[in-house]
């Protein structure tokens, strides 16, 4: 696939990761970027991720094969109108937002439907900004494409091939279906995580006993509550209609759970946990979903000096990098007390096999 020039409006985590992937897989492609954050532009230029850094949206964006809108959801919609001077018949205008209805409606209002294809790389990180971007952030991540009714088929085909060339997994969806699906599997969990953390905070004892005992599994299931408040405020406001309906249904499911508990319905409670376990265990492991996976394992260790250093040495001597390591004082669902986090699936698999070979007991997430 031949690409001559790609433009980026916004160079944060996702925009920066796409730009890095383009540089890795299309080294001869010219990249031009605008961002209000001049430090991000300077860093991207210094690292040779982009060729041209723009402090305004100007003629440097003429002749692009793709223009990516990579700012917060509402701002992407506002930037659409500023793209009209750069339109040509072969241009693909796209975004990376996790809500699609507002930008599709604006594209239709502006008469941009033949140029526009909504895009949503279902990947991310609790960290934000260009400095956290990585080319491998897209690898094995579902990349949802939402063409309009007027988007030429050859453009949809080209974008699908382009996403696949960045090692992502492209899937084509109708934009309203996209917002319902992501509202359920991405937006709702973030609301649940945030409300659960706030619930514990409000119910905590004066000496913060809940906070100090939470650790382990509680921190794992509420990890996404550390995400950007500004970003999730916008997502909730932009997907309000879907989220209202989804929250109503979820609240109803909680009410059913409450009734089973208060009614001491043992069989119903058992089936609730059994069905959730079976459905979760049936989910594929080979690809990244909308909530970034952590590659962590738990290792049962003897209470003796130097054991953590021994494990770190075993992994390092085999070329395995550790992202994070620490002792879990609350054993909760797993018996292991040493939590080791890795950067990717390959490192995770290699470390697990290696520690088992050295007769350590491993508990996977």
JSON list of C-alpha atoms in Angstrom, two decimals, residues 286-364:
[
{"chain": "A", "resi": 286, "resn": "UNK", "atom": "CA", "xyz": [-5.84, -13.05, 21.51]},
{"chain": "A", "resi": 287, "resn": "UNK", "atom": "CA", "xyz": [-7.00, -9.50, 20.91]},
{"chain": "A", "resi": 288, "resn": "UNK", "atom": "CA", "xyz": [-7.27, -6.26, 22.83]},
{"chain": "A", "resi": 289, "resn": "UNK", "atom": "CA", "xyz": [-10.71, -4.95, 23.74]},
{"chain": "A", "resi": 290, "resn": "UNK", "atom": "CA", "xyz": [-11.85, -1.39, 24.55]},
{"chain": "A", "resi": 291, "resn": "UNK", "atom": "CA", "xyz": [-10.32, -1.57, 28.02]},
{"chain": "A", "resi": 292, "resn": "UNK", "atom": "CA", "xyz": [-6.61, -2.15, 27.87]},
{"chain": "A", "resi": 293, "resn": "UNK", "atom": "CA", "xyz": [-5.58, -5.48, 29.36]},
{"chain": "A", "resi": 294, "resn": "UNK", "atom": "CA", "xyz": [-2.92, -5.71, 32.04]},
{"chain": "A", "resi": 295, "resn": "UNK", "atom": "CA", "xyz": [-0.46, -8.56, 31.64]},
{"chain": "A", "resi": 296, "resn": "UNK", "atom": "CA", "xyz": [-0.03, -9.52, 35.29]},
{"chain": "A", "resi": 297, "resn": "UNK", "atom": "CA", "xyz": [0.46, -12.76, 37.15]},
{"chain": "A", "resi": 298, "resn": "UNK", "atom": "CA", "xyz": [0.56, -13.60, 40.85]},
{"chain": "A", "resi": 299, "resn": "UNK", "atom": "CA", "xyz": [3.34, -15.69, 42.33]},
{"chain": "A", "resi": 300, "resn": "UNK", "atom": "CA", "xyz": [3.28, -17.45, 45.68]},
{"chain": "A", "resi": 301, "resn": "UNK", "atom": "CA", "xyz": [6.61, -16.81, 47.37]},
{"chain": "A", "resi": 302, "resn": "UNK", "atom": "CA", "xyz": [8.25, -18.03, 50.59]},
{"chain": "A", "resi": 303, "resn": "UNK", "atom": "CA", "xyz": [8.71, -15.51, 53.38]},
{"chain": "A", "resi": 304, "resn": "UNK", "atom": "CA", "xyz": [12.49, -15.19, 53.16]},
{"chain": "A", "resi": 305, "resn": "UNK", "atom": "CA", "xyz": [15.04, -12.53, 52.32]},
{"chain": "A", "resi": 306, "resn": "UNK", "atom": "CA", "xyz": [16.05, -12.03, 48.68]},
{"chain": "A", "resi": 307, "resn": "UNK", "atom": "CA", "xyz": [13.20, -13.95, 47.07]},
{"chain": "A", "resi": 308, "resn": "UNK", "atom": "CA", "xyz": [11.96, -10.96, 45.02]},
{"chain": "A", "resi": 309, "resn": "UNK", "atom": "CA", "xyz": [15.49, -10.26, 43.83]},
{"chain": "A", "resi": 310, "resn": "UNK", "atom": "CA", "xyz": [15.83, -13.92, 42.82]},
{"chain": "A", "resi": 311, "resn": "UNK", "atom": "CA", "xyz": [12.67, -13.80, 40.71]},
{"chain": "A", "resi": 312, "resn": "UNK", "atom": "CA", "xyz": [13.68, -10.49, 39.12]},
{"chain": "A", "resi": 313, "resn": "UNK", "atom": "CA", "xyz": [17.09, -11.95, 38.28]},
{"chain": "A", "resi": 314, "resn": "UNK", "atom": "CA", "xyz": [15.56, -15.07, 36.70]},
{"chain": "A", "resi": 315, "resn": "UNK", "atom": "CA", "xyz": [13.36, -12.91, 34.46]},
{"chain": "A", "resi": 316, "resn": "UNK", "atom": "CA", "xyz": [16.07, -10.36, 33.59]},
{"chain": "A", "resi": 317, "resn": "UNK", "atom": "CA", "xyz": [18.62, -13.05, 32.71]},
{"chain": "A", "resi": 318, "resn": "UNK", "atom": "CA", "xyz": [16.13, -14.36, 30.16]},
{"chain": "A", "resi": 319, "resn": "UNK", "atom": "CA", "xyz": [15.54, -10.94, 28.61]},
{"chain": "A", "resi": 320, "resn": "UNK", "atom": "CA", "xyz": [12.09, -10.39, 30.13]},
{"chain": "A", "resi": 321, "resn": "UNK", "atom": "CA", "xyz": [11.32, -6.79, 31.16]},
{"chain": "A", "resi": 322, "resn": "UNK", "atom": "CA", "xyz": [9.13, -6.16, 34.20]},
{"chain": "A", "resi": 323, "resn": "UNK", "atom": "CA", "xyz": [6.70, -3.24, 33.99]},
{"chain": "A", "resi": 324, "resn": "UNK", "atom": "CA", "xyz": [5.76, -3.31, 37.68]},
{"chain": "A", "resi": 325, "resn": "UNK", "atom": "CA", "xyz": [6.28, -5.58, 40.67]},
{"chain": "A", "resi": 326, "resn": "UNK", "atom": "CA", "xyz": [4.97, -5.50, 44.21]},
{"chain": "A", "resi": 327, "resn": "UNK", "atom": "CA", "xyz": [3.73, -7.50, 47.16]},
{"chain": "A", "resi": 328, "resn": "UNK", "atom": "CA", "xyz": [-0.03, -7.89, 47.59]},
{"chain": "A", "resi": 329, "resn": "UNK", "atom": "CA", "xyz": [-0.77, -7.93, 51.33]},
{"chain": "A", "resi": 330, "resn": "UNK", "atom": "CA", "xyz": [-4.41, -8.90, 50.84]},
{"chain": "A", "resi": 331, "resn": "UNK", "atom": "CA", "xyz": [-4.62, -12.33, 49.18]},
{"chain": "A", "resi": 332, "resn": "UNK", "atom": "CA", "xyz": [-8.33, -12.12, 48.33]},
{"chain": "A", "resi": 333, "resn": "UNK", "atom": "CA", "xyz": [-9.15, -14.46, 45.41]},
{"chain": "A", "resi": 334, "resn": "UNK", "atom": "CA", "xyz": [-5.57, -15.46, 44.59]},
{"chain": "A", "resi": 335, "resn": "UNK", "atom": "CA", "xyz": [-3.13, -17.06, 47.01]},
{"chain": "A", "resi": 336, "resn": "UNK", "atom": "CA", "xyz": [-0.07, -15.49, 45.44]},
{"chain": "A", "resi": 337, "resn": "UNK", "atom": "CA", "xyz": [1.34, -12.42, 47.12]},
{"chain": "A", "resi": 338, "resn": "UNK", "atom": "CA", "xyz": [3.79, -11.15, 44.51]},
{"chain": "A", "resi": 339, "resn": "UNK", "atom": "CA", "xyz": [2.14, -9.35, 41.60]},
{"chain": "A", "resi": 340, "resn": "UNK", "atom": "CA", "xyz": [4.32, -9.02, 38.48]},
{"chain": "A", "resi": 341, "resn": "UNK", "atom": "CA", "xyz": [3.13, -6.96, 35.52]},
{"chain": "A", "resi": 342, "resn": "UNK", "atom": "CA", "xyz": [4.62, -7.13, 32.02]},
{"chain": "A", "resi": 343, "resn": "UNK", "atom": "CA", "xyz": [4.46, -4.98, 28.90]},
{"chain": "A", "resi": 344, "resn": "UNK", "atom": "CA", "xyz": [2.96, -7.54, 26.50]},
{"chain": "A", "resi": 345, "resn": "UNK", "atom": "CA", "xyz": [1.51, -11.01, 26.05]},
{"chain": "A", "resi": 346, "resn": "UNK", "atom": "CA", "xyz": [4.79, -12.54, 24.88]},
{"chain": "A", "resi": 347, "resn": "UNK", "atom": "CA", "xyz": [6.64, -11.44, 28.01]},
{"chain": "A", "resi": 348, "resn": "UNK", "atom": "CA", "xyz": [3.76, -12.61, 30.18]},
{"chain": "A", "resi": 349, "resn": "UNK", "atom": "CA", "xyz": [3.71, -16.08, 28.59]},
{"chain": "A", "resi": 350, "resn": "UNK", "atom": "CA", "xyz": [7.48, -16.46, 28.75]},
{"chain": "A", "resi": 351, "resn": "UNK", "atom": "CA", "xyz": [7.66, -15.37, 32.39]},
{"chain": "A", "resi": 352, "resn": "UNK", "atom": "CA", "xyz": [4.85, -17.70, 33.42]},
{"chain": "A", "resi": 353, "resn": "UNK", "atom": "CA", "xyz": [6.53, -20.69, 31.77]},
{"chain": "A", "resi": 354, "resn": "UNK", "atom": "CA", "xyz": [9.91, -19.76, 33.20]},
{"chain": "A", "resi": 355, "resn": "UNK", "atom": "CA", "xyz": [8.70, -19.37, 36.79]},
{"chain": "A", "resi": 356, "resn": "UNK", "atom": "CA", "xyz": [6.76, -22.63, 36.60]},
{"chain": "A", "resi": 357, "resn": "UNK", "atom": "CA", "xyz": [9.96, -24.29, 35.40]},
{"chain": "A", "resi": 358, "resn": "UNK", "atom": "CA", "xyz": [11.68, -22.98, 38.55]},
{"chain": "A", "resi": 359, "resn": "UNK", "atom": "CA", "xyz": [8.85, -24.55, 40.60]},
{"chain": "A", "resi": 360, "resn": "UNK", "atom": "CA", "xyz": [7.11, -21.34, 41.61]},
{"chain": "A", "resi": 361, "resn": "UNK", "atom": "CA", "xyz": [3.32, -21.48, 41.98]},
{"chain": "A", "resi": 362, "resn": "UNK", "atom": "CA", "xyz": [1.67, -19.12, 39.48]},
{"chain": "A", "resi": 363, "resn": "UNK", "atom": "CA", "xyz": [-1.89, -17.77, 39.59]},
{"chain": "A", "resi": 364, "resn": "UNK", "atom": "CA", "xyz": [-3.08, -16.07, 36.40]}
]
